[in-house]
Structure formats: structure tokens, C-alpha cells
């Protein structure tokens, strides 16, 4: 983020001061596209998101995760360790509103992982 390329960044700019720690090493969580025959429930989504974030964290500096989504989808993100920064953020020039969410990578990875993964992450972070 910080390149003025994404919707989430556009919506966050007026809400988060430029010097806020929430911008440091921040990455946007976007869409995961799966063919209909592979949409077998939340477990596959968790698995894909976990491995994507795990790979990213091993290969880049990741301090913060951000996303913009519908209010309904924000409930799913909260189950994955994200928190809501702001609700009903209006996209200028439209009637569309978004919920802005934030996650700390270790918290999100722990929420996405299975019990063994969570234990390993907790030990690595200790």
C-alpha cells in the first residue's frame, strides 16, 4: 500500500494519519477467486488465506493487513482475526459503502491456522 493504487487505500487515507503505525509495512488483502466446484465452505478459504499470508510473511515485511469489504463480509474477516476500523465508509461520487478492516499478521495467521499451527505460531512468537 501507500502507492495510491487501491480502493482500500483511497478509503483509508482520510481516516488514518500519514504517520500512523497502521501504514507501516501495510498490505491489502484482496479477493480470493475459486472456481465454483472448489467452493466447499469456509475451511478451503481459511486454508488458502493462511498459506498465502504465511508465504507473504516469510518473504516480505508485513506489519499490517487492510481490506475493504461489505458489512456482511466483515463478519467473516472478524472470524479470521481482523478488526473493524470503520463502518459505512462512503465511496465518493457513489452510493456504495464499505467496511474497512485491519489485521495484525500473527493474530490473523493464528486465527486461520489449525490447533497445531496455532501452537507453533505461539511458540515462535514467544
XYZ file of N, CA and C in Angstrom:
378
model
N 0.850 -1.178 0.000
C 0.000 0.000 0.000
C 0.896 1.241 0.000
N 0.305 2.385 0.052
C 0.985 3.686 0.040
C 1.370 4.129 -1.368
N 0.806 3.498 -2.388
C 1.076 3.900 -3.766
C -0.154 4.507 -4.435
N -1.220 4.697 -3.662
C -2.469 5.290 -4.154
C -3.079 4.482 -5.297
N -2.980 3.163 -5.202
C -3.471 2.307 -6.273
C -4.779 1.594 -5.953
N -5.106 1.415 -4.688
C -6.217 0.537 -4.348
C -7.379 1.291 -3.714
N -8.549 0.682 -3.807
C -9.741 1.248 -3.190
C -9.564 1.374 -1.681
N -9.025 0.345 -1.068
C -8.861 0.381 0.383
C -7.997 1.553 0.813
N -6.897 1.767 0.112
C -6.031 2.890 0.461
C -6.757 4.219 0.270
N -7.503 4.332 -0.798
C -8.266 5.557 -1.057
C -9.248 5.835 0.080
N -9.899 4.797 0.579
C -10.876 4.962 1.659
C -10.206 5.198 3.005
N -9.014 4.633 3.210
C -8.311 4.779 4.489
C -7.627 6.132 4.651
N -7.148 6.709 3.550
C -6.363 7.954 3.621
C -6.973 9.040 4.499
N -8.261 9.352 4.349
C -8.821 10.412 5.195
C -8.987 10.015 6.667
N -8.924 8.720 6.948
C -9.199 8.229 8.299
C -7.956 7.959 9.142
N -6.837 7.674 8.492
C -5.616 7.309 9.218
C -4.533 8.338 8.917
N -4.002 8.995 9.951
C -2.935 9.983 9.720
C -1.739 9.357 9.016
N -1.065 10.144 8.200
C 0.064 9.655 7.397
C 1.172 9.039 8.239
N 1.340 9.504 9.488
C 2.411 8.990 10.342
C 1.958 7.853 11.263
N 0.755 7.355 11.069
C 0.229 6.281 11.915
C 0.998 4.981 11.694
N 1.228 4.217 12.771
C 1.864 2.906 12.638
C 1.036 1.922 11.797
N -0.239 2.225 11.591
C -1.076 1.337 10.781
C -0.654 1.310 9.312
N 0.142 2.292 8.870
C 0.634 2.299 7.495
C 1.934 1.510 7.342
N 2.645 1.285 8.440
C 3.962 0.664 8.341
C 3.858 -0.768 7.807
N 4.610 -1.020 6.735
C 4.638 -2.357 6.120
C 3.227 -2.916 5.923
N 2.339 -2.075 5.394
C 0.948 -2.497 5.241
C 0.699 -3.128 3.874
N -0.164 -4.122 3.894
C -0.543 -4.868 2.700
C -2.062 -4.953 2.659
N -2.599 -4.945 1.450
C -4.041 -5.083 1.309
C -4.404 -6.530 1.022
N -5.415 -7.012 1.723
C -5.959 -8.337 1.481
C -7.068 -8.153 0.457
N -6.938 -8.826 -0.675
C -7.906 -8.649 -1.751
C -8.807 -9.844 -1.907
N -9.195 -10.077 -3.107
C -10.134 -11.151 -3.408
C -9.419 -12.490 -3.608
N -10.106 -13.525 -3.205
C -9.676 -14.881 -3.499
C -10.728 -15.453 -4.436
N -10.315 -15.850 -5.607
C -11.249 -16.348 -6.607
C -11.083 -17.861 -6.728
N -12.174 -18.560 -6.505
C -12.184 -20.024 -6.624
C -13.265 -20.448 -7.610
N -12.962 -21.428 -8.424
C -13.973 -21.985 -9.320
C -15.111 -22.550 -8.478
N -16.342 -22.481 -8.976
C -17.495 -22.936 -8.189
C -17.349 -24.343 -7.615
N -16.739 -25.249 -8.380
C -16.625 -26.627 -7.885
C -15.688 -26.762 -6.687
N -14.893 -25.716 -6.395
C -13.989 -25.761 -5.253
C -14.492 -24.944 -4.063
N -15.650 -24.350 -4.193
C -16.210 -23.540 -3.110
C -16.964 -24.448 -2.148
N -16.212 -25.185 -1.361
C -16.830 -26.199 -0.497
C -16.920 -25.751 0.951
N -16.838 -24.466 1.194
C -17.012 -23.995 2.558
C -15.843 -23.172 3.042
N -15.971 -22.735 4.266
C -15.020 -21.826 4.886
C -13.638 -22.435 5.080
N -13.552 -23.753 5.240
C -12.256 -24.370 5.508
C -11.272 -24.173 4.363
N -11.734 -24.288 3.127
C -10.843 -24.086 1.988
C -10.379 -22.631 1.928
N -11.290 -21.712 2.171
C -10.930 -20.297 2.204
C -9.882 -20.045 3.284
N -10.088 -20.562 4.471
C -9.118 -20.406 5.558
C -7.767 -20.985 5.170
N -7.790 -22.149 4.576
C -6.555 -22.833 4.178
C -5.785 -21.986 3.151
N -6.478 -21.512 2.128
C -5.830 -20.700 1.090
C -5.291 -19.397 1.659
N -6.086 -18.724 2.457
C -5.658 -17.450 3.037
C -4.485 -17.653 3.994
N -4.534 -18.717 4.792
C -3.425 -18.995 5.708
C -2.119 -19.168 4.944
N -2.124 -20.025 3.932
C -0.884 -20.298 3.206
C -0.394 -19.086 2.417
N -1.309 -18.287 1.909
C -0.920 -17.061 1.215
C -0.242 -16.091 2.177
N -0.858 -15.866 3.328
C -0.281 -14.933 4.306
C 1.002 -15.480 4.921
N 1.039 -16.780 5.149
C 2.248 -17.391 5.683
C 3.415 -17.179 4.718
N 3.188 -17.425 3.436
C 4.223 -17.220 2.423
C 4.643 -15.746 2.375
N 3.664 -14.857 2.374
C 3.962 -13.423 2.330
C 4.815 -13.010 3.526
N 4.441 -13.444 4.713
C 5.181 -13.073 5.922
C 6.607 -13.633 5.932
N 6.811 -14.765 5.296
C 8.149 -15.345 5.225
C 9.028 -14.656 4.188
N 8.407 -13.919 3.264
C 9.160 -13.340 2.158
C 9.101 -11.823 2.052
N 8.411 -11.173 2.965
C 8.300 -9.708 2.935
C 8.057 -9.187 4.344
N 8.286 -7.907 4.519
C 7.966 -7.243 5.788
C 6.469 -6.977 5.806
N 5.760 -7.609 6.705
C 4.317 -7.443 6.787
C 3.974 -7.015 8.216
N 3.599 -5.754 8.355
C 3.251 -5.247 9.681
C 1.763 -5.098 9.903
N 1.023 -4.830 8.819
C -0.411 -4.583 8.908
C -1.108 -5.129 7.669
N -2.317 -5.628 7.881
C -3.160 -6.096 6.791
C -4.426 -5.252 6.771
N -4.843 -4.818 5.602
C -6.044 -3.997 5.463
C -6.925 -4.571 4.369
N -8.228 -4.280 4.456
C -9.160 -4.648 3.394
C -10.387 -3.765 3.480
N -11.056 -3.642 2.350
C -12.370 -3.001 2.302
C -13.341 -4.074 1.846
N -14.509 -4.103 2.465
C -15.469 -5.154 2.146
C -16.873 -4.697 2.505
N -17.843 -5.527 2.169
C -19.219 -5.255 2.589
C -19.341 -5.521 4.089
N -20.396 -4.983 4.670
C -20.612 -5.205 6.098
C -20.771 -6.704 6.398
N -21.480 -7.416 5.544
C -21.695 -8.854 5.737
C -20.365 -9.596 5.697
N -19.520 -9.277 4.733
C -18.231 -9.956 4.621
C -17.308 -9.623 5.794
N -17.496 -8.474 6.415
C -16.644 -8.111 7.552
C -16.793 -9.102 8.704
N -17.958 -9.721 8.819
C -18.146 -10.736 9.870
C -17.231 -11.931 9.640
N -17.069 -12.312 8.373
C -16.166 -13.410 8.046
C -14.727 -13.036 8.390
N -14.309 -11.835 7.996
C -12.959 -11.377 8.313
C -12.721 -11.345 9.822
N -13.714 -10.951 10.600
C -13.537 -10.915 12.063
C -13.275 -12.314 12.609
N -13.885 -13.333 12.014
C -13.611 -14.711 12.439
C -12.174 -15.106 12.130
N -11.561 -14.397 11.191
C -10.182 -14.666 10.800
C -9.188 -13.759 11.511
N -9.614 -13.079 12.581
C -8.692 -12.295 13.391
C -8.582 -10.824 13.042
N -9.381 -10.352 12.090
C -9.363 -8.936 11.733
C -10.292 -8.152 12.656
N -10.071 -6.851 12.732
C -10.961 -5.963 13.475
C -11.490 -4.894 12.521
N -12.635 -4.339 12.866
C -13.242 -3.292 12.051
C -12.654 -1.944 12.457
N -12.136 -1.221 11.462
C -11.645 0.138 11.705
C -12.772 1.159 11.572
N -13.604 0.964 10.557
C -14.677 1.930 10.278
C -15.768 1.241 9.465
N -17.019 1.558 9.802
C -18.165 1.017 9.065
C -18.784 2.113 8.208
N -19.500 1.691 7.190
C -20.277 2.595 6.336
C -19.463 3.743 5.758
N -18.296 3.437 5.238
C -17.443 4.439 4.602
C -17.930 4.612 3.169
N -18.349 5.811 2.847
C -18.919 6.114 1.541
C -17.821 6.327 0.509
N -17.951 5.656 -0.621
C -17.041 5.885 -1.739
C -17.517 7.147 -2.446
N -16.660 8.137 -2.468
C -17.017 9.436 -3.025
C -17.553 9.309 -4.452
N -18.646 10.007 -4.706
C -19.248 10.001 -6.032
C -20.178 8.830 -6.289
N -20.383 7.984 -5.283
C -21.275 6.826 -5.436
C -22.162 6.715 -4.208
N -23.010 5.718 -4.221
C -23.822 5.407 -3.041
C -23.297 4.166 -2.328
N -22.149 3.657 -2.768
C -21.573 2.446 -2.198
C -20.899 2.751 -0.870
N -21.125 1.866 0.100
C -20.431 1.985 1.383
C -19.630 0.721 1.636
N -18.555 0.896 2.387
C -17.644 -0.202 2.690
C -17.335 -0.234 4.177
N -16.944 -1.407 4.631
C -16.388 -1.565 5.968
C -14.889 -1.739 5.791
N -14.114 -0.989 6.564
C -12.655 -1.069 6.499
C -12.167 -1.902 7.661
N -11.329 -2.875 7.363
C -10.855 -3.784 8.403
C -9.334 -3.787 8.457
N -8.829 -4.243 9.598
C -7.386 -4.281 9.835
C -7.045 -5.567 10.570
N -5.861 -6.102 10.266
C -5.396 -7.285 10.979
C -3.905 -7.223 11.241
N -3.494 -7.744 12.387
C -2.077 -7.924 12.700
C -1.711 -9.326 12.222
N -0.690 -9.455 11.392
C -0.376 -10.757 10.791
C -0.308 -11.939 11.757
N 0.365 -11.833 12.919
C 0.409 -13.016 13.796
C -0.974 -13.420 14.315
N -1.824 -12.435 14.565
C -3.174 -12.722 15.058
C -3.998 -13.400 13.967
N -3.912 -12.873 12.753
C -4.670 -13.435 11.634
C -4.176 -14.846 11.319
N -2.873 -15.040 11.266
C -2.342 -16.375 10.989
C -2.775 -17.375 12.054
N -2.757 -16.960 13.296
C -3.179 -17.862 14.379
C -4.658 -18.204 14.249
N -5.478 -17.221 13.889
C -6.914 -17.470 13.743
C -7.208 -18.381 12.544
N -6.391 -18.281 11.511
C -6.602 -19.086 10.303
C -6.061 -20.502 10.418
N -5.053 -20.697 11.245
C -4.398 -21.996 11.329
C -5.185 -22.995 12.146
N -4.789 -24.263 12.037
C -5.390 -25.293 12.865
C -4.729 -25.268 14.245
N -5.120 -26.135 15.138
C -4.574 -26.112 16.502
C -3.055 -26.281 16.521
N -2.528 -27.188 15.703
C -1.076 -27.382 15.651
C -0.379 -26.128 15.148
N -0.943 -25.515 14.111
C -0.369 -24.291 13.558
C -0.395 -23.186 14.597
N -1.513 -23.047 15.299
C -1.639 -22.008 16.320
C -0.595 -22.203 17.417
N -0.378 -23.443 17.828
C 0.621 -23.735 18.857
C 2.021 -23.377 18.358
N 2.338 -23.763 17.115
C 3.647 -23.443 16.541
C 3.864 -21.931 16.431
N 2.827 -21.211 16.013
C 2.936 -19.763 15.895
C 3.130 -19.118 17.261
N 2.397 -19.587 18.246
C 2.519 -19.038 19.593
C 3.947 -19.250 20.131
N 4.507 -20.443 19.884
C 5.876 -20.729 20.334
C 6.889 -19.866 19.590
N 6.683 -19.661 18.301
C 7.609 -18.849 17.503
C 7.561 -17.384 17.915
N 6.398 -16.914 18.341
C 6.244 -15.515 18.732
C 6.669 -15.254 20.169
N 6.823 -16.305 20.948
C 7.184 -16.137 22.374
C 8.632 -15.788 22.551
